[in-house]
PDB file of C-alpha atoms in Angstrom:
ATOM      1  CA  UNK A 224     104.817 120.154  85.055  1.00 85.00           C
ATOM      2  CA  UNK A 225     106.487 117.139  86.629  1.00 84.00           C
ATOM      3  CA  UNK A 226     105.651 114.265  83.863  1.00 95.00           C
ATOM      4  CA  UNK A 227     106.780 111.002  81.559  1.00 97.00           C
ATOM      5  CA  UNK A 228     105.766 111.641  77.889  1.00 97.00           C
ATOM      6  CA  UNK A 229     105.513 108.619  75.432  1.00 97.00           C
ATOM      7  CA  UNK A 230     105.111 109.008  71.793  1.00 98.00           C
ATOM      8  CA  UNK A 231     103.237 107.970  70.059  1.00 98.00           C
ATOM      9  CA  UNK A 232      99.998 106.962  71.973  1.00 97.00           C
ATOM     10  CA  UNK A 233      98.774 104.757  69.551  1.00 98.00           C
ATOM     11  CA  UNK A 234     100.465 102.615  66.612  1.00 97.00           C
ATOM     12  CA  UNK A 235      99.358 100.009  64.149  1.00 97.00           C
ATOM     13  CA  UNK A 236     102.366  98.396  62.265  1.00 96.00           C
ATOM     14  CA  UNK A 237     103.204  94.936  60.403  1.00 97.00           C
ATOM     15  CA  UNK A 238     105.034  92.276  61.222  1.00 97.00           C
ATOM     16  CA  UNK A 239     108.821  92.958  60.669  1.00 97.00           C
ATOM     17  CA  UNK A 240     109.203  96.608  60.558  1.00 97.00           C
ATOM     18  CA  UNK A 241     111.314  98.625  62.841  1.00 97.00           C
ATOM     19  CA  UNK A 242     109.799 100.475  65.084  1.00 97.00           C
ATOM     20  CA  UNK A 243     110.626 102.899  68.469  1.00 98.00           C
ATOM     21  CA  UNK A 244     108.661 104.146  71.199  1.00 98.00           C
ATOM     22  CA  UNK A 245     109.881 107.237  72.991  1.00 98.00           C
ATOM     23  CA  UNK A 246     110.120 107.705  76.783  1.00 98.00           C
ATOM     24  CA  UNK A 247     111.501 111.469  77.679  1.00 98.00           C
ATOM     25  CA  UNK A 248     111.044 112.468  81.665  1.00 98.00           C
ATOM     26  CA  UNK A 249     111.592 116.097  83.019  1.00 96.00           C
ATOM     27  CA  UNK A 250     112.624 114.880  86.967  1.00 95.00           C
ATOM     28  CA  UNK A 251     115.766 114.182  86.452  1.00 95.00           C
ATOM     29  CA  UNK A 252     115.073 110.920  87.415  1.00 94.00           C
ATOM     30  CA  UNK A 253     118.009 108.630  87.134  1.00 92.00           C
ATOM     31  CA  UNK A 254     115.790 104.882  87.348  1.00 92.00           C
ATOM     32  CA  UNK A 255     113.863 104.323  84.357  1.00 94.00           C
ATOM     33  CA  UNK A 256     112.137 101.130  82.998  1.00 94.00           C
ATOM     34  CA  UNK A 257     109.372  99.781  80.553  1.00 97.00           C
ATOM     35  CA  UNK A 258     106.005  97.555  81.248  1.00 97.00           C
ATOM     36  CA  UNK A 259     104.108  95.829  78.682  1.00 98.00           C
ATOM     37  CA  UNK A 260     100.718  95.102  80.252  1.00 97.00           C
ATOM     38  CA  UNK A 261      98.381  92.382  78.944  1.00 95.00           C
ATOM     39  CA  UNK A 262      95.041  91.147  80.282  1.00 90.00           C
ATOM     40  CA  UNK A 263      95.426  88.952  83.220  1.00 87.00           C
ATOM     41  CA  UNK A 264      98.898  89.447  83.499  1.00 90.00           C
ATOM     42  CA  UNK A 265      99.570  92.814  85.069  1.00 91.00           C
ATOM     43  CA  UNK A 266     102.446  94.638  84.625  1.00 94.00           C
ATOM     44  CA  UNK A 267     105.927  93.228  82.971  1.00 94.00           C
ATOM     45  CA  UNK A 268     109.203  94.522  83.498  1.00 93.00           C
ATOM     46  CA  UNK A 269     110.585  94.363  79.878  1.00 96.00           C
ATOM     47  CA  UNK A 270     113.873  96.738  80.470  1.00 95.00           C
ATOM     48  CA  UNK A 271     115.046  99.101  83.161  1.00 92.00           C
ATOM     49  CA  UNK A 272     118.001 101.510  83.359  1.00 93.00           C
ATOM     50  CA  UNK A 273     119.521 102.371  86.472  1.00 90.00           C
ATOM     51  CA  UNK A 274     121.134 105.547  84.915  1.00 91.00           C
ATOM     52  CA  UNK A 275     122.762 106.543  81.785  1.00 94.00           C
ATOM     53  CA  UNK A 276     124.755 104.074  79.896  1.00 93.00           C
ATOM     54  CA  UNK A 277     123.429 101.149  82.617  1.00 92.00           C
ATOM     55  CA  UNK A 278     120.416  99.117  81.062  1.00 95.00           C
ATOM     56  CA  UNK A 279     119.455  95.514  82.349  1.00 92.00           C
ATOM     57  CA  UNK A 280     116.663  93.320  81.214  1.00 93.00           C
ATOM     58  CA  UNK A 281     113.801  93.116  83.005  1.00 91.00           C
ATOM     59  CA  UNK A 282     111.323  89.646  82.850  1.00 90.00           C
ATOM     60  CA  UNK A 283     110.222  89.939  79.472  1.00 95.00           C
ATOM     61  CA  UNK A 284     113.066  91.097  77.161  1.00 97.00           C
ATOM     62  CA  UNK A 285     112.884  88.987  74.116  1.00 97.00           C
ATOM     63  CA  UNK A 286     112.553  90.922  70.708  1.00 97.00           C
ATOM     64  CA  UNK A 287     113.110  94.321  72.613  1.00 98.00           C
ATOM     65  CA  UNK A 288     116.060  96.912  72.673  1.00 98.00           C
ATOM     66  CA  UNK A 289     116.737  99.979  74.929  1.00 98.00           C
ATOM     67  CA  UNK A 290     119.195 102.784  75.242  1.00 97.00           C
ATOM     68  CA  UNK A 291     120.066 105.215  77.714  1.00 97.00           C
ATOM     69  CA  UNK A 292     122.188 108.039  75.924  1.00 97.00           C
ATOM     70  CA  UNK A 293     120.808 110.667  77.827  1.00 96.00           C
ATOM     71  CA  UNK A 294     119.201 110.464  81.395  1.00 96.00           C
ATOM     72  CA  UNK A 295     116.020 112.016  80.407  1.00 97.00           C
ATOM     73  CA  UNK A 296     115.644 110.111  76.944  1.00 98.00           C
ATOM     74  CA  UNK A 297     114.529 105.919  77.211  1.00 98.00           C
ATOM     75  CA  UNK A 298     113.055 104.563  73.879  1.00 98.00           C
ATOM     76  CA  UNK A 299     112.053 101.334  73.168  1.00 98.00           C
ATOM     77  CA  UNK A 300     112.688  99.520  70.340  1.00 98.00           C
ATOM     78  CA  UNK A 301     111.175  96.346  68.376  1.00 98.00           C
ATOM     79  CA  UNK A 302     113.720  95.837  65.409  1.00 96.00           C
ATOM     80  CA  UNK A 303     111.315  93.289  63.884  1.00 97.00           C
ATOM     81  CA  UNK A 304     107.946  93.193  65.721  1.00 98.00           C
ATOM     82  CA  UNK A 305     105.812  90.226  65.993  1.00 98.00           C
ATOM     83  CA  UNK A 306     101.886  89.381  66.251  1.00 98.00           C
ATOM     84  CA  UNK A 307     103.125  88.540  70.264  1.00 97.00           C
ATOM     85  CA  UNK A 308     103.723  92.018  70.723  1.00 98.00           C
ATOM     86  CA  UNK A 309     100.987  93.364  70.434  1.00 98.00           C
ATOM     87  CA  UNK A 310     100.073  94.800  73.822  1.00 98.00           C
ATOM     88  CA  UNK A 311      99.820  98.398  76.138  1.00 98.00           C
ATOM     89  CA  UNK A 312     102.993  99.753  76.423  1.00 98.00           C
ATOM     90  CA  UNK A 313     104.296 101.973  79.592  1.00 98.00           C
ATOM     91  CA  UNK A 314     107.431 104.090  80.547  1.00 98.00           C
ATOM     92  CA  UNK A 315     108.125 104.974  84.241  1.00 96.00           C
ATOM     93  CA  UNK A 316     110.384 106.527  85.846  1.00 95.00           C
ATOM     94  CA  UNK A 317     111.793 107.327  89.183  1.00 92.00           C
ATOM     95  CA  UNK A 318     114.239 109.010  91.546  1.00 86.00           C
ATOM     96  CA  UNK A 319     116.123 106.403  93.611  1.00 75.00           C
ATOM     97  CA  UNK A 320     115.633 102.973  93.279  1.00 67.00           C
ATOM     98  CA  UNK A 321     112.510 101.554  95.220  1.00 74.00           C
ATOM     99  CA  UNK A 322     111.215 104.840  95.039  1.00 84.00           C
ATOM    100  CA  UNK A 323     107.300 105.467  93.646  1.00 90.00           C
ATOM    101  CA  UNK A 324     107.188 105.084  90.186  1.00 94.00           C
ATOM    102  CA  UNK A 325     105.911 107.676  87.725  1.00 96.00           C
ATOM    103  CA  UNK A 326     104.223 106.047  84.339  1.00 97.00           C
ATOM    104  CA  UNK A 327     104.018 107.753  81.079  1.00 98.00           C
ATOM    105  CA  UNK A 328     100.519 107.886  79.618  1.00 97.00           C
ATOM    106  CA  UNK A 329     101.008 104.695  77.539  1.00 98.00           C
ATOM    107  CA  UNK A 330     101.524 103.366  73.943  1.00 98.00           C
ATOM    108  CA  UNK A 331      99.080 101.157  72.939  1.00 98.00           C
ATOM    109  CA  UNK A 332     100.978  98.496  69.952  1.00 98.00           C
ATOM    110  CA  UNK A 333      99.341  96.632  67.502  1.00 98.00           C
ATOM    111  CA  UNK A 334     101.208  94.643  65.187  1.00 98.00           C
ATOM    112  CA  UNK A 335      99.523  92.481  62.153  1.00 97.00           C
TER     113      UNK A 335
ATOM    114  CA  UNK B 134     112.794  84.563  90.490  1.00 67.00           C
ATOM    115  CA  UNK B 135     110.831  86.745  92.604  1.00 71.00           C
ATOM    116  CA  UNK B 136     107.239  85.995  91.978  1.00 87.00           C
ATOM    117  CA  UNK B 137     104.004  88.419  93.302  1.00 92.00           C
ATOM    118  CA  UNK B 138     100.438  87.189  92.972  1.00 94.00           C
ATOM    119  CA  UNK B 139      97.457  89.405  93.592  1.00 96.00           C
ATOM    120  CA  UNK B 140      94.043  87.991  94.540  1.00 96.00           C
ATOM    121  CA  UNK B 141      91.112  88.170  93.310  1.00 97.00           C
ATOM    122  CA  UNK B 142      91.359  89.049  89.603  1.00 95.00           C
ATOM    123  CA  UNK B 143      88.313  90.494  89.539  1.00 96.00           C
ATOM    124  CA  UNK B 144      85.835  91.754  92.286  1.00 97.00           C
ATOM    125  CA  UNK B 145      82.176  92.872  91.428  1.00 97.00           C
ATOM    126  CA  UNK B 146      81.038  95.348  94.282  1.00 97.00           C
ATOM    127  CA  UNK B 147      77.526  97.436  95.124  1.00 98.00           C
ATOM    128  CA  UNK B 148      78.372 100.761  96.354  1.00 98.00           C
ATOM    129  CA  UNK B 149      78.943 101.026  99.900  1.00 98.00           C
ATOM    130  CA  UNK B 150      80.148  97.391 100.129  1.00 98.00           C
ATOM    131  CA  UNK B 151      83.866  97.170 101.133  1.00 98.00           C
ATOM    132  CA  UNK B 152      86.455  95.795  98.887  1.00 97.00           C
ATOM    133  CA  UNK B 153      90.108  93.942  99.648  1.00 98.00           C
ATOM    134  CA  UNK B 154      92.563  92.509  97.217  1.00 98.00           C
ATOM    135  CA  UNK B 155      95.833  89.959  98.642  1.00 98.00           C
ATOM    136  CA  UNK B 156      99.265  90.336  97.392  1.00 98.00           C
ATOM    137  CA  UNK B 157     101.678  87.532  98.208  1.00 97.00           C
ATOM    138  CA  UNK B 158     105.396  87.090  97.510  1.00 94.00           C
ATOM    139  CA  UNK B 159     107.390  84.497  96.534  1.00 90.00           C
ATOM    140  CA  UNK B 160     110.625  86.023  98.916  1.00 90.00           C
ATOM    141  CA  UNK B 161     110.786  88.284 101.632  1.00 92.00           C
ATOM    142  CA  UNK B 162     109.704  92.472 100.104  1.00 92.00           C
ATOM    143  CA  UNK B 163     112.377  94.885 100.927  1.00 91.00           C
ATOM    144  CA  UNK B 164     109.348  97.119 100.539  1.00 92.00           C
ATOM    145  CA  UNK B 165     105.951  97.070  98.742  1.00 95.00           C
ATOM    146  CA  UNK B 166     103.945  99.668  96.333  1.00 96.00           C
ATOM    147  CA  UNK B 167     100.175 100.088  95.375  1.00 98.00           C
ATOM    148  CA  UNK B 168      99.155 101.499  92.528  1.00 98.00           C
ATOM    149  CA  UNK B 169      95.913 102.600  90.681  1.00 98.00           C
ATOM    150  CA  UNK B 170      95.219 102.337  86.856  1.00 98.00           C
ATOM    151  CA  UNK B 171      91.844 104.003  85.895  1.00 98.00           C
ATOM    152  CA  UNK B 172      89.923 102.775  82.916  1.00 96.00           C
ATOM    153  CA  UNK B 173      91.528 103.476  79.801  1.00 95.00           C
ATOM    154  CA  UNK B 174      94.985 105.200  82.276  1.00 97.00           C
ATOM    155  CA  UNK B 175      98.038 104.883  83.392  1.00 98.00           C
ATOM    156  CA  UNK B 176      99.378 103.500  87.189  1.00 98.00           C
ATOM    157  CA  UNK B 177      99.187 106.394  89.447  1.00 97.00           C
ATOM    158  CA  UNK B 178     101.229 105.226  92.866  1.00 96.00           C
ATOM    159  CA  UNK B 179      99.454 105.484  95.965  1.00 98.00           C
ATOM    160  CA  UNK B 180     101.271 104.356  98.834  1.00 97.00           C
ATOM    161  CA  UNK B 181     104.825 102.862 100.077  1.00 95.00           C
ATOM    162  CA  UNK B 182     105.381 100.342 102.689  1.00 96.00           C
ATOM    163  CA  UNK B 183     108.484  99.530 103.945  1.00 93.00           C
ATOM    164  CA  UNK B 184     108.483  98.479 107.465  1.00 95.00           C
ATOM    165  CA  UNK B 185     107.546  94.794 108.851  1.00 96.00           C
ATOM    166  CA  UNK B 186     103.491  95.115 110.377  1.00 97.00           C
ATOM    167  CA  UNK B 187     103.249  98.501 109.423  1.00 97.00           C
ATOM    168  CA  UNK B 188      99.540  99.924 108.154  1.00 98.00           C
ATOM    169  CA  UNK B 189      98.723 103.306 106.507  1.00 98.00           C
ATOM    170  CA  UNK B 190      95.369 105.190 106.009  1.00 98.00           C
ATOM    171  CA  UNK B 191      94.414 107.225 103.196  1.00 97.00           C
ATOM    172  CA  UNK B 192      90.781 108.331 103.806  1.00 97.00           C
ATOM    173  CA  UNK B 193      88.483 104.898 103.132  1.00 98.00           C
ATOM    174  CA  UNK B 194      92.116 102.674 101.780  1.00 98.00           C
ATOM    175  CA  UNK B 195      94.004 100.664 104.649  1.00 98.00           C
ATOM    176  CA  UNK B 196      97.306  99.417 103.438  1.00 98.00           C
ATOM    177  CA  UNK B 197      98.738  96.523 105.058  1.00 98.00           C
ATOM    178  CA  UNK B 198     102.252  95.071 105.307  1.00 98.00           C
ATOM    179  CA  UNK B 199     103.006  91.476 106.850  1.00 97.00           C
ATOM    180  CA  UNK B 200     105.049  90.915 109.424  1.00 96.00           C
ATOM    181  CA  UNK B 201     107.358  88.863 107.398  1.00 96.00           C
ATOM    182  CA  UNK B 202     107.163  91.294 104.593  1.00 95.00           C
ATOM    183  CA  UNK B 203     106.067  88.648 101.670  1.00 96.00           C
ATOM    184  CA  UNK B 204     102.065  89.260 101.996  1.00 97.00           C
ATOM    185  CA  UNK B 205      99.915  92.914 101.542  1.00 98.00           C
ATOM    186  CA  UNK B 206      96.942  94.143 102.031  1.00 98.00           C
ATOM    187  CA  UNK B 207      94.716  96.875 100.220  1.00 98.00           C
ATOM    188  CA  UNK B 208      91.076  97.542 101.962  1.00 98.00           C
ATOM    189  CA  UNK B 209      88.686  99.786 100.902  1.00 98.00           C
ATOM    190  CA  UNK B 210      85.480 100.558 103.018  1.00 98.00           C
ATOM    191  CA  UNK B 211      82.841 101.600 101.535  1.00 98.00           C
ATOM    192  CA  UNK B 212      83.319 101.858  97.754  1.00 98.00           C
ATOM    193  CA  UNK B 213      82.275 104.576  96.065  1.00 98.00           C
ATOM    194  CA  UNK B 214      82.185 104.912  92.066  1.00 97.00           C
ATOM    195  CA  UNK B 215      85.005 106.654  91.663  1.00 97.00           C
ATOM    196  CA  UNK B 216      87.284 103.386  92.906  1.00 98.00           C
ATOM    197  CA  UNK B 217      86.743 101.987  90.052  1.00 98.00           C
ATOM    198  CA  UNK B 218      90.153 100.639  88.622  1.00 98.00           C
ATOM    199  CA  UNK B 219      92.768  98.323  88.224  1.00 97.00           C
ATOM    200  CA  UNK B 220      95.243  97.750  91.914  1.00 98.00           C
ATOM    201  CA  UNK B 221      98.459  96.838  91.461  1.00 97.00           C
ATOM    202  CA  UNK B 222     100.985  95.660  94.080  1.00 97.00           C
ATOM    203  CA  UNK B 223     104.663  95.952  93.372  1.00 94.00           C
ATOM    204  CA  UNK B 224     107.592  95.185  95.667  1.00 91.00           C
ATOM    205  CA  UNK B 225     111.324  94.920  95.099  1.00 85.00           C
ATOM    206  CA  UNK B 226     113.646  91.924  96.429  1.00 78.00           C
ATOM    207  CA  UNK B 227     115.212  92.211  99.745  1.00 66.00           C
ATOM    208  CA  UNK B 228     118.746  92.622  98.107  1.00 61.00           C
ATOM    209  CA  UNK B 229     120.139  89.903  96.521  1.00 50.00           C
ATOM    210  CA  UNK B 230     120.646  89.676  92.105  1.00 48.00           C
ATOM    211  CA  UNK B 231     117.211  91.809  91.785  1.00 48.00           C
ATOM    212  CA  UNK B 232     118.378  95.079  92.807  1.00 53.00           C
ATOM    213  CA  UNK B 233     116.544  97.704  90.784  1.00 58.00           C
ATOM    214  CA  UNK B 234     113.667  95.325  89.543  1.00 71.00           C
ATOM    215  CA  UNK B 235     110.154  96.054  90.786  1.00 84.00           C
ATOM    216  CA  UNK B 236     107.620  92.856  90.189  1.00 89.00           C
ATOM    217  CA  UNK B 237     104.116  93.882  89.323  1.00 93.00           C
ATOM    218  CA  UNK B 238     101.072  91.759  90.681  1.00 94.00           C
ATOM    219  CA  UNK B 239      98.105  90.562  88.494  1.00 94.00           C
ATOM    220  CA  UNK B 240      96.414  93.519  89.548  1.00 96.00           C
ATOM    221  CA  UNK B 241      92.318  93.396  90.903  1.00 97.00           C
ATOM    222  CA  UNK B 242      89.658  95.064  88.349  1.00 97.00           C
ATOM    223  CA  UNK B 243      87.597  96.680  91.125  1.00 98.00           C
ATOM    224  CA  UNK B 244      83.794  97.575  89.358  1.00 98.00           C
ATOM    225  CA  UNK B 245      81.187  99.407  91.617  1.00 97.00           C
ATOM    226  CA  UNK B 246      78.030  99.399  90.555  1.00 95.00           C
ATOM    227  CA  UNK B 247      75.846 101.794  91.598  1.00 92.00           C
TER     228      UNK B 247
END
């Protein structure tokens, strides 16, 4: 089955503690990108990756890292989280650019 | 940079009533996306637009994209209970240093109520 897995689904952590969400897609899907979502403010772009090796930052980047190693592998990851980022966390992926986006089932953060 | 707000935040509905949310752009769409996020799900896409004036159907949802490709349209007729959700407009720059970014809307929380 065509899908975007994110692990884990749910995570409580404290302030300062390295952390990494996993993004792994079986399309072969060369475009993939992260979305923190927070009420009243939709959807953000935090990074994308146009294919392996290429990231760029999306709208919201501060205090996040990516990697693209492998095309089907995009984790996220807050070296030292903060309060701020506390939020619904989603993966997507797709096959050319502009083309529909598929989301992961999300990661919801919270960080005390 | 390229900005999309969605009207209304919210809408409050009785079934059977029809429902619209507005997305506008800041600069010209080289296309547009709509989305719907269930309660407690992820986006699931629904629909592409890509040409200037152009209108889909699915069932009881008319899509609409403006002639100058900065404003959309999502109208549902007739809600039913199972619309409930979260719609989400996206749409990439046409060209230009935002190649490979789509901007999310606001998003409308549609709630029917029986």
């Amino acid at each position: 089955e065509a899908q975007v897995t994110q692990n884990p689904r749910y995570l409580i952590t404290v302030t300062g503690k390295k952390l990494t969400v996993t993004c792994s897609q079986n399309m072969n899907h060369e475009y993939m990108s992260w979305y923190r979502q927070d009420p009243g403010l939709g959807l953000r772009q935090i990074y994308y990756s146009m294919n392996v090796e290429v990231t760029d930052k999306g709208d919201v980047p501060e205090g996040y890292k990516v990697s693209r190693k492998e095309k089907r592998n995009f984790p996220l990851i807050l070296e030292s989280p903060s309060p701020n980022q506390t939020s619904l966390y989603f993966c997507a992926s797709s096959g050319p650019t502009d083309a529909p986006l598929h989301f992961g089932n999300g990661t919801r953060l919270t960080v005390t | 940079g390229q900005q999309v707000m969605q009207i209304p935040q919210y809408q409050h509905v009785q079934e059977g009533e029809d429902f619209t949310t507005y997305c506008n752009s800041s600069t010209t769409l080289s296309n547009i996306q709509w989305y719907k996020q269930r309660p407690g799900g992820h986006p699931v896409f629904l629909i592409q637009l890509v040409k200037s004036g152009e209108v889909k159907k699915q069932k009881r949802l008319t899509f609409q994209f403006g002639e100058a490709k900065k404003n959309s349209s999502l109208h549902i007729t007739a809600t039913q209970t199972t619309d409930v959700g979260t719609y989400f407009c996206a749409g990439s720059n046409a060209g230009g240093t935002s190649y490979g970014k789509l901007t999310f809307g606001q998003g409308t929380i549609l709630t029917v109520h029986p």
